[in-house]
Each structure stands twice: as structure tokens, then as C-alpha cells.
């Protein structure tokens, strides 16, 4: 999904008018797409091929918009990719990451008195903006950072956007019993290894001080521990579907 319904590129996708009545021709829309997302192609043959995929994806977006009017479907930077290309480039490397050998203890059940029946952390200000991990299979780092951002807000009532790139570059710990169980930067990893790294290192930097670049660097750029702004004292695991943990976890 992209933009708003006022976006002319999206209006054309969801319009019920005929192709000839669209605000811009398919060629103009493709030109606007290339300019907006900086798209270039090595040959005219490749550009023609991508144009065909672009038109196919516009049709898919239009059909999806009709089926679900509550969403907004339209042109994104992925609109010149086939489904198989998108899966291969953006949905993971296929590397199997095993669980570390130091699984943390189960989190204790906390008292549930005087807790709300529901909580919307986004409205409460505990959730940072949506992030783009691009073609980096670093979802383990993004999910670990998202949890830490929320926990830091609950503890300090201050929302800070933290650095996934630090984890991707620096969290390379491996299990002592299973040396092949490691975090592999943009080739996969595990949140528990990320939490262990944060705990051992003393914290994570702000995103603005250690920016995401879509790949793993050959060095860890943490040179000043005074820049570590959010840390973990301890962490535990919550079993799936155990409702008694859910409300206390919102404290």
C-alpha cells in the first residue's frame, strides 16, 4: 500500500472508468513511477518487460481495491517486480536459524489488579513509525528493536527510535554448544541473540546516530558507550497463547 486516495496514481488504479478515460496514460504513469523511485533499466528490452509487469500489478491493485475498499492499493517501489522476484529479494534468504542454547527462563506471572481491559500502544505513543528493512533479511533485528523501543517508552515515557543497524553489524554472538547458531546480519538471525548482545554490551544507540543502510557492514561502529541510550536488565520468554501473561506484560 502507498500514499492516500488523493494520490492521482492511486485514483487511476481504483477508478471504474475505462482505460481511455484514466487521468494519465499507462506510459505516463510508468514514467512518473520511474522518476519517483529513481528507476532505470539497462536496456529497452528490460524496460519494456518491467512496463508489462507494472501494468499487471496496476490491474492487481485495482482488483484488490474493489475487494477491500477500506484499504488503499496503488503504486509502490515494488510495482515493477513479479511476485516471485519480490519473494526472492525481500522475504528472506532461506537460511534456517536454530534457537540458541541459552533460552531465557519463563517470565513470571505478575499481578493483574488495576489493569485496563485493553491497551492501544500506538495511541499511547509507544510505537515508532513504520520502518523499511529493504532487501535486508534483518527482521530479527527490527523486531528486537521494536520491543526495546516499546519497553523503553513504558519505563521512561519517552519514545526513542533505536538503531537496527547496530544489531545487524555488531550482534554476531553464537551459541556455545552450537557454534552455527548465530546472527548473520542481513542473512537472518534470532531475537534472543539480539537481546543477549544488548544485555552484554550495555545498550543500543539512537537510529539517527547509527543509521540503517540496508546491508551488513564489515565493522561494528560502536565507539562511545555514552551513545547507548536504551538497555536491557533482564529478559524472559512468554509462552504462545498464554493469556495470563498478556495483561501483566502491559504494565
mmCIF file of N, CA and C in Angstrom, residues 95-104 173-183 188-194:
data_model
loop_
_atom_site.group_PDB
_atom_site.id
_atom_site.type_symbol
_atom_site.label_atom_id
_atom_site.label_comp_id
_atom_site.label_asym_id
_atom_site.label_seq_id
_atom_site.Cartn_x
_atom_site.Cartn_y
_atom_site.Cartn_z
ATOM 1 N N UNK A 95 17.975 -19.084 4.944
ATOM 2 C CA UNK A 95 18.850 -19.646 5.967
ATOM 3 C C UNK A 95 18.022 -20.045 7.187
ATOM 4 N N UNK A 96 18.208 -21.253 7.675
ATOM 5 C CA UNK A 96 17.485 -21.736 8.842
ATOM 6 C C UNK A 96 18.243 -21.350 10.111
ATOM 7 N N UNK A 97 17.601 -20.571 10.972
ATOM 8 C CA UNK A 97 18.213 -20.128 12.216
ATOM 9 C C UNK A 97 17.637 -20.950 13.363
ATOM 10 N N UNK A 98 18.491 -21.702 14.052
ATOM 11 C CA UNK A 98 18.037 -22.512 15.172
ATOM 12 C C UNK A 98 17.961 -21.664 16.441
ATOM 13 N N UNK A 99 17.195 -22.154 17.399
ATOM 14 C CA UNK A 99 17.112 -21.473 18.686
ATOM 15 C C UNK A 99 18.454 -21.559 19.409
ATOM 16 N N UNK A 100 18.868 -20.486 20.089
ATOM 17 C CA UNK A 100 20.101 -20.545 20.883
ATOM 18 C C UNK A 100 19.974 -21.571 22.004
ATOM 19 N N UNK A 101 21.129 -21.969 22.568
ATOM 20 C CA UNK A 101 21.115 -22.963 23.636
ATOM 21 C C UNK A 101 20.870 -22.336 25.000
ATOM 22 N N UNK A 102 20.810 -21.008 25.089
ATOM 23 C CA UNK A 102 20.561 -20.363 26.375
ATOM 24 C C UNK A 102 19.195 -19.684 26.364
ATOM 25 N N UNK A 103 18.168 -20.461 26.108
ATOM 26 C CA UNK A 103 16.812 -19.930 26.121
ATOM 27 C C UNK A 103 16.529 -19.321 27.492
ATOM 28 N N UNK A 104 16.063 -18.072 27.559
ATOM 29 C CA UNK A 104 15.808 -17.458 28.865
ATOM 30 C C UNK A 104 14.659 -18.127 29.593
ATOM 31 N N UNK A 173 27.007 -12.850 18.076
ATOM 32 C CA UNK A 173 27.197 -13.930 19.044
ATOM 33 C C UNK A 173 26.714 -15.258 18.484
ATOM 34 N N UNK A 174 27.397 -16.320 18.874
ATOM 35 C CA UNK A 174 26.997 -17.672 18.507
ATOM 36 C C UNK A 174 26.788 -18.487 19.778
ATOM 37 N N UNK A 175 25.960 -19.503 19.685
ATOM 38 C CA UNK A 175 25.724 -20.365 20.829
ATOM 39 C C UNK A 175 26.969 -21.159 21.191
ATOM 40 N N UNK A 176 27.243 -21.325 22.484
ATOM 41 C CA UNK A 176 28.445 -22.034 22.916
ATOM 42 C C UNK A 176 28.389 -23.513 22.554
ATOM 43 N N UNK A 177 27.186 -24.100 22.627
ATOM 44 C CA UNK A 177 27.041 -25.516 22.298
ATOM 45 C C UNK A 177 26.835 -25.732 20.803
ATOM 46 N N UNK A 178 26.330 -24.715 20.137
ATOM 47 C CA UNK A 178 26.048 -24.827 18.705
ATOM 48 C C UNK A 178 26.650 -23.615 18.004
ATOM 49 N N UNK A 179 27.925 -23.679 17.626
ATOM 50 C CA UNK A 179 28.594 -22.510 17.055
ATOM 51 C C UNK A 179 27.999 -22.036 15.740
ATOM 52 N N UNK A 180 27.131 -22.851 15.126
ATOM 53 C CA UNK A 180 26.497 -22.420 13.889
ATOM 54 C C UNK A 180 25.217 -21.634 14.144
ATOM 55 N N UNK A 181 24.815 -21.516 15.417
ATOM 56 C CA UNK A 181 23.626 -20.741 15.770
ATOM 57 C C UNK A 181 24.076 -19.317 16.064
ATOM 58 N N UNK A 182 23.965 -18.456 15.078
ATOM 59 C CA UNK A 182 24.480 -17.091 15.182
ATOM 60 C C UNK A 182 23.487 -16.117 14.557
ATOM 61 N N UNK A 183 23.745 -14.835 14.777
ATOM 62 C CA UNK A 183 23.101 -13.804 13.986
ATOM 63 C C UNK A 183 23.973 -13.526 12.774
ATOM 64 N N UNK A 188 19.729 -13.245 8.224
ATOM 65 C CA UNK A 188 18.904 -13.903 9.234
ATOM 66 C C UNK A 188 19.537 -13.863 10.610
ATOM 67 N N UNK A 189 18.715 -14.138 11.601
ATOM 68 C CA UNK A 189 19.182 -14.140 12.974
ATOM 69 C C UNK A 189 18.044 -14.441 13.922
ATOM 70 N N UNK A 190 18.281 -14.253 15.214
ATOM 71 C CA UNK A 190 17.265 -14.560 16.215
ATOM 72 C C UNK A 190 17.220 -13.455 17.263
ATOM 73 N N UNK A 191 16.006 -13.095 17.661
ATOM 74 C CA UNK A 191 15.825 -12.018 18.639
ATOM 75 C C UNK A 191 16.544 -12.305 19.954
ATOM 76 N N UNK A 192 16.539 -13.565 20.404
ATOM 77 C CA UNK A 192 17.162 -13.887 21.688
ATOM 78 C C UNK A 192 18.658 -13.578 21.674
ATOM 79 N N UNK A 193 19.304 -13.846 20.551
ATOM 80 C CA UNK A 193 20.717 -13.493 20.430
ATOM 81 C C UNK A 193 20.891 -11.975 20.449
ATOM 82 N N UNK A 194 19.927 -11.265 19.860
ATOM 83 C CA UNK A 194 19.982 -9.800 19.885
ATOM 84 C C UNK A 194 19.831 -9.276 21.304
#
